[in-house]
mmCIF file of C-alpha atoms and ligand atoms in Angstrom:
data_model
loop_
_atom_site.group_PDB
_atom_site.id
_atom_site.type_symbol
_atom_site.label_atom_id
_atom_site.label_comp_id
_atom_site.label_asym_id
_atom_site.label_seq_id
_atom_site.Cartn_x
_atom_site.Cartn_y
_atom_site.Cartn_z
ATOM 1 C CA MET M 484 3.467 34.864 -9.941
ATOM 2 C CA LEU M 485 4.187 31.321 -9.682
ATOM 3 C CA THR M 486 4.706 30.094 -13.297
ATOM 4 C CA GLY M 487 2.051 27.820 -14.489
ATOM 5 C CA LYS M 488 3.094 23.759 -13.670
ATOM 6 C CA ILE M 489 -0.431 23.122 -14.102
ATOM 7 C CA SER M 490 -2.446 22.841 -17.084
ATOM 8 C CA TYR M 491 -5.750 25.197 -17.482
ATOM 9 C CA SER M 492 -7.530 22.683 -18.219
ATOM 10 C CA GLU M 493 -6.960 20.643 -15.234
ATOM 11 C CA ILE M 494 -7.522 23.774 -13.272
ATOM 12 C CA ASP M 495 -10.082 24.398 -14.499
ATOM 13 C CA ARG M 496 -11.673 21.091 -13.896
ATOM 14 C CA VAL M 497 -10.549 20.390 -10.505
ATOM 15 C CA ARG M 498 -12.166 23.738 -9.733
ATOM 16 C CA GLN M 499 -15.190 22.384 -11.476
ATOM 17 C CA LEU M 500 -15.130 19.377 -8.878
ATOM 18 C CA PHE M 501 -14.512 21.621 -6.037
ATOM 19 C CA GLU M 502 -16.956 24.090 -6.606
ATOM 20 C CA GLN M 503 -19.409 20.636 -7.565
ATOM 21 C CA CYS M 504 -18.396 18.356 -4.034
ATOM 22 C CA ARG M 505 -20.539 18.227 -0.535
ATOM 23 C CA ASN M 506 -18.656 15.036 1.383
ATOM 24 C CA VAL M 507 -14.550 14.950 0.119
ATOM 25 C CA VAL M 508 -12.406 12.179 1.666
ATOM 26 C CA ILE M 509 -8.944 12.673 1.470
ATOM 27 C CA ALA M 510 -6.965 9.473 1.114
ATOM 28 C CA THR M 511 -3.145 9.079 0.894
ATOM 29 C CA HIS M 512 -0.396 5.570 0.569
ATOM 30 C CA SER M 513 -0.618 4.144 3.043
ATOM 31 C CA SER M 514 2.736 4.477 5.844
ATOM 32 C CA ALA M 515 2.248 8.408 5.231
ATOM 33 C CA ASP M 516 4.945 10.685 5.430
ATOM 34 C CA GLY M 517 4.767 14.315 6.494
ATOM 35 C CA ASP M 518 4.161 15.123 2.238
ATOM 36 C CA ALA M 519 1.394 12.790 2.286
ATOM 37 C CA ILE M 520 -0.110 14.174 5.388
ATOM 38 C CA GLY M 521 0.602 17.668 5.041
ATOM 39 C CA SER M 522 -1.306 17.826 2.128
ATOM 40 C CA SER M 523 -4.114 15.921 3.091
ATOM 41 C CA LEU M 524 -4.481 18.120 6.050
ATOM 42 C CA GLY M 525 -3.676 20.786 4.005
ATOM 43 C CA LEU M 526 -6.056 20.252 1.571
ATOM 44 C CA TYR M 527 -9.024 19.404 4.365
ATOM 45 C CA GLU M 528 -7.627 23.120 5.771
ATOM 46 C CA TYR M 529 -9.030 24.863 2.381
ATOM 47 C CA LEU M 530 -12.453 22.059 1.670
ATOM 48 C CA LYS M 531 -13.362 22.904 5.368
ATOM 49 C CA LYS M 532 -13.279 26.644 5.282
ATOM 50 C CA LYS M 533 -14.891 26.414 2.116
ATOM 51 C CA GLY M 534 -18.217 24.465 4.010
ATOM 52 C CA LYS M 535 -17.639 21.311 2.503
ATOM 53 C CA ASP M 536 -17.680 17.957 5.161
ATOM 54 C CA VAL M 537 -14.288 16.651 4.858
ATOM 55 C CA ARG M 538 -12.606 13.354 6.276
ATOM 56 C CA VAL M 539 -9.158 12.555 5.870
ATOM 57 C CA VAL M 540 -8.295 8.978 5.202
ATOM 58 C CA VAL M 541 -4.455 7.223 5.742
ATOM 59 C CA PRO M 542 -4.062 3.430 5.686
ATOM 60 C CA ASN M 543 -2.650 2.403 8.836
ATOM 61 C CA TYR M 544 0.215 4.198 11.156
ATOM 62 C CA PHE M 545 1.731 7.719 10.495
ATOM 63 C CA PRO M 546 3.941 8.886 12.858
ATOM 64 C CA ASP M 547 3.535 10.583 15.815
ATOM 65 C CA PHE M 548 6.471 13.017 14.635
ATOM 66 C CA LEU M 549 3.431 14.160 12.192
ATOM 67 C CA LYS M 550 0.140 14.814 14.833
ATOM 68 C CA TRP M 551 0.888 18.368 16.261
ATOM 69 C CA MET M 552 -1.092 19.271 12.673
ATOM 70 C CA LYS M 553 -4.267 21.114 13.163
ATOM 71 C CA ASP M 554 -7.038 17.514 13.177
ATOM 72 C CA ALA M 555 -4.081 15.135 13.168
ATOM 73 C CA ASP M 556 -6.020 14.072 15.715
ATOM 74 C CA GLN M 557 -9.573 13.606 12.981
ATOM 75 C CA ILE M 558 -7.263 11.446 10.505
ATOM 76 C CA ILE M 559 -9.086 8.198 10.666
ATOM 77 C CA GLN M 560 -7.301 4.762 9.877
ATOM 78 C CA TYR M 561 -8.400 2.551 7.702
ATOM 79 C CA ASP M 562 -6.561 -0.402 9.294
ATOM 80 C CA ARG M 563 -8.587 0.239 12.851
ATOM 81 C CA HIS M 564 -11.709 1.891 12.484
ATOM 82 C CA ARG M 565 -12.998 0.295 8.731
ATOM 83 C CA ALA M 566 -16.542 0.346 9.309
ATOM 84 C CA GLN M 567 -16.476 4.389 9.836
ATOM 85 C CA ALA M 568 -13.922 5.278 6.789
ATOM 86 C CA LYS M 569 -16.373 2.737 4.922
ATOM 87 C CA MET M 570 -19.180 4.524 5.870
ATOM 88 C CA TYR M 571 -17.071 8.111 4.615
ATOM 89 C CA ILE M 572 -16.155 6.793 1.151
ATOM 90 C CA GLU M 573 -18.903 5.622 0.013
ATOM 91 C CA ARG M 574 -21.112 8.397 0.804
ATOM 92 C CA ALA M 575 -18.187 11.056 -0.543
ATOM 93 C CA ASP M 576 -19.391 12.806 -4.390
ATOM 94 C CA LEU M 577 -15.389 13.477 -4.165
ATOM 95 C CA ILE M 578 -12.773 11.420 -3.573
ATOM 96 C CA VAL M 579 -8.885 13.472 -3.167
ATOM 97 C CA CYS M 580 -5.906 10.317 -3.348
ATOM 98 C CA ILE M 581 -3.011 12.197 -2.647
ATOM 99 C CA ASP M 582 0.597 12.103 -2.755
ATOM 100 C CA LEU M 583 0.082 8.321 -4.506
ATOM 101 C CA ASN M 584 0.248 7.289 -9.047
ATOM 102 C CA GLU M 585 -1.520 4.133 -7.468
ATOM 103 C CA PRO M 586 -4.180 2.057 -5.645
ATOM 104 C CA LYS M 587 -1.477 -0.685 -3.974
ATOM 105 C CA ARG M 588 -0.890 2.068 -2.478
ATOM 106 C CA MET M 589 -3.202 2.570 -0.340
ATOM 107 C CA ASP M 590 -2.954 -1.349 0.952
ATOM 108 C CA ASP M 591 -6.599 -2.487 2.078
ATOM 109 C CA LEU M 592 -7.567 0.936 1.755
ATOM 110 C CA ALA M 593 -7.943 0.493 -2.443
ATOM 111 C CA GLU M 594 -10.511 -1.422 -2.578
ATOM 112 C CA PRO M 595 -12.901 0.658 -0.979
ATOM 113 C CA ILE M 596 -11.546 4.001 -3.578
ATOM 114 C CA VAL M 597 -11.575 1.952 -6.225
ATOM 115 C CA GLN M 598 -15.254 0.650 -5.855
ATOM 116 C CA ALA M 599 -16.499 3.943 -4.787
ATOM 117 C CA SER M 600 -19.076 6.129 -7.159
ATOM 118 C CA ALA M 601 -18.059 8.992 -5.933
ATOM 119 C CA ARG M 602 -15.788 11.169 -7.837
ATOM 120 C CA LYS M 603 -11.937 10.937 -8.453
ATOM 121 C CA LEU M 604 -9.066 13.667 -8.389
ATOM 122 C CA MET M 605 -5.821 12.856 -7.983
ATOM 123 C CA ILE M 606 -2.877 14.613 -6.935
ATOM 124 C CA ASP M 607 0.431 13.770 -7.040
ATOM 125 C CA HIS M 608 4.312 14.073 -7.893
ATOM 126 C CA HIS M 609 5.490 10.342 -8.695
ATOM 127 C CA LEU M 610 5.969 8.786 -12.060
ATOM 128 C CA ASN M 611 3.757 6.912 -13.998
ATOM 129 C CA PRO M 612 0.255 7.683 -12.576
ATOM 130 C CA ASP M 613 -2.956 4.858 -12.809
ATOM 131 C CA ARG M 614 -5.557 6.561 -14.676
ATOM 132 C CA PHE M 615 -7.840 5.326 -12.134
ATOM 133 C CA CYS M 616 -9.384 8.860 -11.225
ATOM 134 C CA ASP M 617 -10.821 10.619 -13.428
ATOM 135 C CA VAL M 618 -8.905 13.537 -13.146
ATOM 136 C CA THR M 619 -5.149 13.167 -13.118
ATOM 137 C CA VAL M 620 -2.809 15.953 -11.223
ATOM 138 C CA SER M 621 0.674 14.670 -11.555
ATOM 139 C CA TYR M 622 3.908 16.369 -12.219
ATOM 140 C CA PRO M 623 7.020 14.662 -11.540
ATOM 141 C CA SER M 624 8.314 17.244 -11.757
ATOM 142 C CA ALA M 625 7.319 19.023 -8.410
ATOM 143 C CA SER M 626 8.633 18.917 -5.087
ATOM 144 C CA SER M 627 6.483 17.390 -2.929
ATOM 145 C CA ALA M 628 1.906 16.469 -3.688
ATOM 146 C CA CYS M 629 1.360 19.931 -1.301
ATOM 147 C CA GLU M 630 3.634 22.247 -4.002
ATOM 148 C CA LEU M 631 1.050 20.726 -6.053
ATOM 149 C CA VAL M 632 -1.519 21.278 -3.652
ATOM 150 C CA PHE M 633 -0.501 24.960 -3.340
ATOM 151 C CA ARG M 634 -0.788 25.118 -6.966
ATOM 152 C CA ILE M 635 -3.487 24.291 -7.039
ATOM 153 C CA ILE M 636 -5.759 26.066 -4.796
ATOM 154 C CA ASP M 637 -3.532 29.323 -6.088
ATOM 155 C CA SER M 638 -4.551 29.116 -9.480
ATOM 156 C CA ILE M 639 -8.191 28.584 -8.986
ATOM 157 C CA GLY M 640 -7.871 31.779 -6.913
ATOM 158 C CA GLY M 641 -7.989 30.338 -2.852
ATOM 159 C CA LEU M 642 -5.267 31.835 -1.379
ATOM 160 C CA PRO M 643 -7.949 33.704 0.788
ATOM 161 C CA ASN M 644 -9.065 30.462 2.160
ATOM 162 C CA LEU M 645 -6.028 29.126 3.065
ATOM 163 C CA THR M 646 -6.083 29.090 6.564
ATOM 164 C CA LYS M 647 -2.402 29.851 8.828
ATOM 165 C CA ALA M 648 -2.886 25.927 9.833
ATOM 166 C CA GLY M 649 -3.375 24.665 5.964
ATOM 167 C CA ALA M 650 0.005 26.958 4.814
ATOM 168 C CA GLU M 651 1.263 24.908 8.133
ATOM 169 C CA ASP M 652 0.817 22.093 6.595
ATOM 170 C CA ILE M 653 1.977 22.317 3.460
ATOM 171 C CA TYR M 654 5.456 23.567 4.232
ATOM 172 C CA ALA M 655 5.840 20.541 6.273
ATOM 173 C CA GLY M 656 5.507 18.607 3.211
ATOM 174 C CA MET M 657 7.573 20.691 1.150
ATOM 175 C CA CYS M 658 9.993 20.578 3.847
ATOM 176 C CA THR M 659 9.906 16.245 4.199
ATOM 177 C CA ASP M 660 9.794 15.724 1.533
ATOM 178 C CA THR M 661 13.717 18.081 -0.057
ATOM 179 C CA GLY M 662 14.843 17.178 2.896
ATOM 180 C CA LYS M 663 14.930 20.568 4.437
ATOM 181 C CA PHE M 664 15.713 22.646 0.586
ATOM 182 C CA SER M 665 18.708 20.419 0.526
ATOM 183 C CA PHE M 666 16.983 18.168 -2.598
ATOM 184 C CA ASN M 667 14.995 18.354 -5.287
ATOM 185 C CA SER M 668 14.312 22.006 -4.792
ATOM 186 C CA ASN M 669 15.827 23.908 -7.242
ATOM 187 C CA ASP M 670 12.705 25.241 -8.572
ATOM 188 C CA PRO M 671 12.694 29.253 -7.541
ATOM 189 C CA ASP M 672 8.412 28.827 -7.512
ATOM 190 C CA ILE M 673 9.535 26.779 -3.865
ATOM 191 C CA PHE M 674 11.203 30.209 -2.032
ATOM 192 C CA ILE M 675 7.664 31.857 -3.623
ATOM 193 C CA ILE M 676 5.887 29.592 -2.571
ATOM 194 C CA ILE M 677 7.954 29.976 1.106
ATOM 195 C CA SER M 678 7.550 33.248 0.801
ATOM 196 C CA GLU M 679 3.236 33.187 0.360
ATOM 197 C CA LEU M 680 3.108 30.421 3.493
ATOM 198 C CA LEU M 681 4.932 32.840 5.830
ATOM 199 C CA LYS M 682 2.540 35.382 5.192
ATOM 200 C CA LYS M 683 0.231 33.970 6.363
ATOM 201 C CA GLY M 684 1.800 33.718 9.870
ATOM 202 C CA ILE M 685 3.563 30.193 9.639
ATOM 203 C CA ASP M 686 6.302 29.957 11.883
ATOM 204 C CA LYS M 687 8.622 27.593 10.099
ATOM 205 C CA ASP M 688 11.838 27.274 12.825
ATOM 206 C CA LYS M 689 8.786 26.143 15.165
ATOM 207 C CA ILE M 690 7.074 23.472 12.286
ATOM 208 C CA ILE M 691 11.122 22.401 11.433
ATOM 209 C CA ARG M 692 12.090 21.751 15.699
ATOM 210 C CA ASN M 693 8.210 20.280 16.137
ATOM 211 C CA ILE M 694 8.926 17.793 13.192
ATOM 212 C CA TYR M 695 12.605 17.068 13.097
ATOM 213 C CA ASN M 696 13.324 18.002 16.596
ATOM 214 C CA ASN M 697 10.822 15.188 18.068
ATOM 215 C CA TYR M 698 12.767 11.857 18.107
ATOM 216 C CA THR M 699 12.082 9.254 21.140
ATOM 217 C CA GLU M 700 15.186 8.663 22.812
ATOM 218 C CA GLY M 701 15.203 5.276 21.746
ATOM 219 C CA ARG M 702 15.102 6.303 17.690
ATOM 220 C CA PHE M 703 18.793 8.504 18.518
ATOM 221 C CA ARG M 704 19.795 5.453 19.912
ATOM 222 C CA LEU M 705 18.898 3.468 17.454
ATOM 223 C CA LEU M 706 20.570 6.089 14.947
ATOM 224 C CA GLY M 707 23.820 5.597 17.010
ATOM 225 C CA TYR M 708 23.715 1.592 16.514
ATOM 226 C CA ILE M 709 23.302 1.976 13.056
ATOM 227 C CA LEU M 710 26.483 4.300 12.282
ATOM 228 C CA SER M 711 28.350 2.793 14.844
ATOM 229 C CA GLN M 712 27.353 -1.548 14.046
ATOM 230 C CA LYS M 713 25.649 -1.535 11.316
ATOM 231 C CA LEU M 714 26.448 0.517 8.697
ATOM 232 C CA LYS M 715 28.391 -1.036 5.514
ATOM 233 C CA VAL M 716 30.502 1.654 2.807
ATOM 234 C CA LEU M 717 31.405 0.252 -0.690
ATOM 235 C CA PRO M 718 33.596 2.820 -1.213
ATOM 236 C CA GLU M 719 34.379 0.856 -4.950
ATOM 237 C CA TYR M 720 30.911 1.624 -5.367
ATOM 238 C CA HIS M 721 29.671 4.802 -4.159
ATOM 239 C CA ALA M 722 27.703 3.179 -1.772
ATOM 240 C CA ALA M 723 26.364 2.230 1.798
ATOM 241 C CA PHE M 724 23.054 0.072 3.303
ATOM 242 C CA PHE M 725 22.510 -1.172 6.549
ATOM 243 C CA THR M 726 19.678 -3.207 7.747
ATOM 244 C CA LEU M 727 17.998 -3.899 10.991
ATOM 245 C CA ASP M 728 16.024 -6.521 11.657
ATOM 246 C CA ARG M 729 12.887 -7.036 13.824
ATOM 247 C CA ASN M 730 15.012 -8.029 17.260
ATOM 248 C CA GLU M 731 17.001 -5.214 16.876
ATOM 249 C CA LEU M 732 14.751 -2.918 16.618
ATOM 250 C CA GLY M 733 12.527 -4.320 19.437
ATOM 251 C CA GLN M 734 15.745 -3.589 21.362
ATOM 252 C CA PHE M 735 15.535 -0.081 20.290
ATOM 253 C CA SER M 736 11.752 0.190 20.988
ATOM 254 C CA TYR M 737 10.957 1.037 17.837
ATOM 255 C CA ILE M 738 7.746 2.531 16.737
ATOM 256 C CA LYS M 739 6.617 3.208 13.451
ATOM 257 C CA GLY M 740 8.385 6.454 11.811
ATOM 258 C CA ASP M 741 11.263 5.668 14.169
ATOM 259 C CA THR M 742 13.642 5.050 11.068
ATOM 260 C CA GLU M 743 12.272 7.650 9.137
ATOM 261 C CA GLY M 744 15.260 10.106 6.894
ATOM 262 C CA VAL M 745 17.541 7.346 8.038
ATOM 263 C CA VAL M 746 18.829 6.192 4.824
ATOM 264 C CA ASN M 747 19.648 9.608 3.680
ATOM 265 C CA MET M 748 22.321 9.607 6.348
ATOM 266 C CA PRO M 749 24.923 7.770 4.354
ATOM 267 C CA LEU M 750 24.902 10.126 1.665
ATOM 268 C CA GLU M 751 26.340 12.670 4.044
ATOM 269 C CA ILE M 752 29.712 10.142 4.107
ATOM 270 C CA LYS M 753 31.842 11.461 1.240
ATOM 271 C CA GLY M 754 32.517 10.159 -2.526
ATOM 272 C CA THR M 755 28.940 7.375 -0.994
ATOM 273 C CA LYS M 756 25.889 8.137 -4.205
ATOM 274 C CA LEU M 757 23.666 5.625 -3.117
ATOM 275 C CA SER M 758 22.389 4.318 0.201
ATOM 276 C CA ILE M 759 20.232 0.830 0.588
ATOM 277 C CA PHE M 760 17.969 0.950 3.961
ATOM 278 C CA LEU M 761 16.111 -3.189 4.065
ATOM 279 C CA ARG M 762 14.156 -2.988 6.944
ATOM 280 C CA GLU M 763 11.864 -6.188 8.156
ATOM 281 C CA ASP M 764 8.841 -5.622 8.953
ATOM 282 C CA THR M 765 7.175 -5.662 12.222
ATOM 283 C CA GLU M 766 3.120 -6.009 10.773
ATOM 284 C CA LYS M 767 3.977 -8.519 7.572
ATOM 285 C CA PRO M 768 6.139 -10.290 6.558
ATOM 286 C CA ARG M 769 8.530 -8.672 3.952
ATOM 287 C CA ILE M 770 11.772 -6.775 3.943
ATOM 288 C CA LEU M 771 10.656 -3.179 3.064
ATOM 289 C CA CYS M 772 13.439 -1.307 1.587
ATOM 290 C CA SER M 773 14.662 1.714 1.068
ATOM 291 C CA LEU M 774 16.966 3.633 -1.806
ATOM 292 C CA ARG M 775 18.033 7.222 -1.900
ATOM 293 C CA SER M 776 20.086 8.376 -4.164
ATOM 294 C CA VAL M 777 22.445 11.875 -5.846
ATOM 295 C CA ASP M 778 22.681 13.611 -9.477
ATOM 296 C CA ASP M 779 21.318 11.236 -11.482
ATOM 297 C CA PHE M 780 21.663 7.889 -10.357
ATOM 298 C CA PRO M 781 18.628 6.236 -10.478
ATOM 299 C CA ALA M 782 17.026 4.514 -7.742
ATOM 300 C CA ASN M 783 14.327 4.493 -8.933
ATOM 301 C CA LYS M 784 15.304 2.176 -11.782
ATOM 302 C CA MET M 785 17.737 0.440 -9.518
ATOM 303 C CA ALA M 786 14.108 -0.276 -6.931
ATOM 304 C CA ALA M 787 11.809 -1.248 -9.878
ATOM 305 C CA GLU M 788 14.551 -3.622 -11.114
ATOM 306 C CA PHE M 789 15.606 -5.621 -8.243
ATOM 307 C CA PHE M 790 13.360 -4.854 -4.729
ATOM 308 C CA ASN M 791 10.062 -5.298 -6.505
ATOM 309 C CA GLY M 792 9.401 -1.081 -6.352
ATOM 310 C CA GLY M 793 9.735 2.279 -8.368
ATOM 311 C CA GLY M 794 10.182 6.113 -6.260
ATOM 312 C CA HIS M 795 11.153 8.746 -7.375
ATOM 313 C CA LEU M 796 15.158 9.402 -9.485
ATOM 314 C CA ASN M 797 16.610 10.527 -6.303
ATOM 315 C CA ALA M 798 14.209 8.319 -3.716
ATOM 316 C CA ALA M 799 12.361 4.653 -4.346
ATOM 317 C CA GLY M 800 11.316 2.192 -2.375
ATOM 318 C CA GLY M 801 9.862 -1.313 -2.810
ATOM 319 C CA ASN M 802 9.728 -4.262 -0.401
ATOM 320 C CA LEU M 803 11.178 -8.181 -0.581
ATOM 321 C CA SER M 804 9.046 -11.280 0.262
ATOM 322 C CA CYS M 805 12.370 -13.049 1.233
ATOM 323 C CA SER M 806 15.236 -13.176 4.303
ATOM 324 C CA LEU M 807 17.288 -10.646 5.429
ATOM 325 C CA ASP M 808 20.282 -12.333 3.940
ATOM 326 C CA GLU M 809 18.500 -13.226 0.990
ATOM 327 C CA ALA M 810 17.691 -9.080 0.031
ATOM 328 C CA VAL M 811 21.588 -8.218 1.357
ATOM 329 C CA GLU M 812 22.567 -10.486 -1.838
ATOM 330 C CA ILE M 813 20.080 -8.737 -3.984
ATOM 331 C CA ILE M 814 21.562 -5.725 -2.562
ATOM 332 C CA TYR M 815 25.009 -6.778 -4.341
ATOM 333 C CA ARG M 816 23.590 -7.937 -7.772
ATOM 334 C CA ALA M 817 21.954 -4.562 -7.411
ATOM 335 C CA LEU M 818 25.578 -3.119 -7.038
ATOM 336 C CA GLU M 819 27.153 -5.004 -9.320
ATOM 337 C CA ALA M 820 25.177 -4.399 -12.222
ATOM 338 C CA TYR M 821 24.858 -0.225 -12.006
ATOM 339 C CA LYS M 822 28.746 -0.545 -11.071
ATOM 340 C CA ASP M 823 29.171 1.455 -13.665
ATOM 341 C CA MET M 824 26.950 3.971 -13.194
ATOM 342 C CA LEU M 825 28.126 4.047 -9.736
ATOM 343 C CA GLN M 826 31.016 5.049 -10.618
ATOM 344 C CA ALA M 827 30.615 6.888 -13.091
HETATM 345 P P1 5GP D 727 10.633 5.338 1.554
HETATM 346 O O1 5GP D 727 12.022 4.672 1.479
HETATM 347 O O2 5GP D 727 10.209 6.893 2.234
HETATM 348 O O3 5GP D 727 9.647 3.991 1.367
HETATM 349 O O4 5GP D 727 9.990 5.549 0.045
HETATM 350 C C1 5GP D 727 10.449 6.684 -1.642
HETATM 351 C C2 5GP D 727 9.923 6.543 -1.951
HETATM 352 O O5 5GP D 727 10.025 5.455 -3.118
HETATM 353 C C3 5GP D 727 8.459 6.540 -2.195
HETATM 354 O O6 5GP D 727 8.591 8.717 -1.667
HETATM 355 C C4 5GP D 727 8.045 6.159 -3.424
HETATM 356 O O7 5GP D 727 8.032 7.050 -5.003
HETATM 357 C C5 5GP D 727 8.703 5.447 -3.701
HETATM 358 N N1 5GP D 727 7.855 4.096 -2.932
HETATM 359 C C6 5GP D 727 9.003 3.487 -1.569
HETATM 360 N N2 5GP D 727 8.063 2.087 -1.960
HETATM 361 C C7 5GP D 727 7.992 1.660 -2.892
HETATM 362 C C8 5GP D 727 7.183 0.638 -3.473
HETATM 363 O O8 5GP D 727 6.783 -0.564 -2.409
HETATM 364 N N3 5GP D 727 6.492 0.432 -4.521
HETATM 365 C C9 5GP D 727 6.435 1.835 -4.939
HETATM 366 N N4 5GP D 727 6.213 1.612 -6.038
HETATM 367 N N5 5GP D 727 7.227 2.992 -4.747
HETATM 368 C C10 5GP D 727 8.041 2.593 -4.065
HETATM 369 MN MN1 MN D 728 5.574 13.364 -1.609
#
């Protein structure tokens, strides 16, 4: 049915890991997004149905608009429940690191995971995976970690053990990592997978409403403020950017997740190829950077070169230890360096 994207030898090794494990910890990246939570809970559903003891651990807070997923309230937040999370990590015989390619994407959670004696499995779709796991299933061409979770379950003959809730989780992550199937989603297999998920009885329209029509009033008004007051459009670079400092975030009762996806919006302006968003972190003294691009403009290369980060071709990010004003200067330097590619 699906093309065999994942190699037979990897599937075999994953099958063995899943057969032999009893106590599983699934861990994902800090500031988890729809794909991180969806892939973690999707795999959790499957392994629980197989009779395993499974815990999902995230480094820190994740957005409220993902909390409708079944058992989202069972997810252990490492920054608030360290001792409990460490206990499960030490007890685990399998740790699955999902939607991340290197330990540092887990912030403080990285250390106990790297130190743990459990066997480790990476399931990810970012470039350049760090080989810190016993088995690495890394396919940057996949739309999402959720797509890879589905492919793994399907390849090991596990679809009957994928619950409706698991199908909802997987759909949610595929949907959010492709902007509701508007980018990175030309692989025909994606739609075969969706068809299989629908056969599990999911209501995809409701999932989309749960994720996207679930804004706080603060987020909705913040959006208006960004678009009317903050957005700088630079036609000479085919680019646009905006920044938010802590004061501005406070004015709109900002809670984490409120700016999720907003960086995509300037790409709706005719001729724009690159959008950049800089936000003062509310937790640490740093500037968080998000980049989005279209076609073959390498947002990840720009992020690596100028914003101390990386990511996918069209969706990348990083962080800077400087003032917001200095970070804006870095934007202009980056635009100047990539001017030819942006004008092409
Ligand atoms: P976002 O803009 O949603 O925070 O991040 C988009 C993508 O950029 C992420 O999926 C991830 O691949 C990448 N990314 C974000 N922040 C960082 C970072 O600090 N370092 C690296 N290497 N990649 C990042
Ligand atoms: Mn992802």
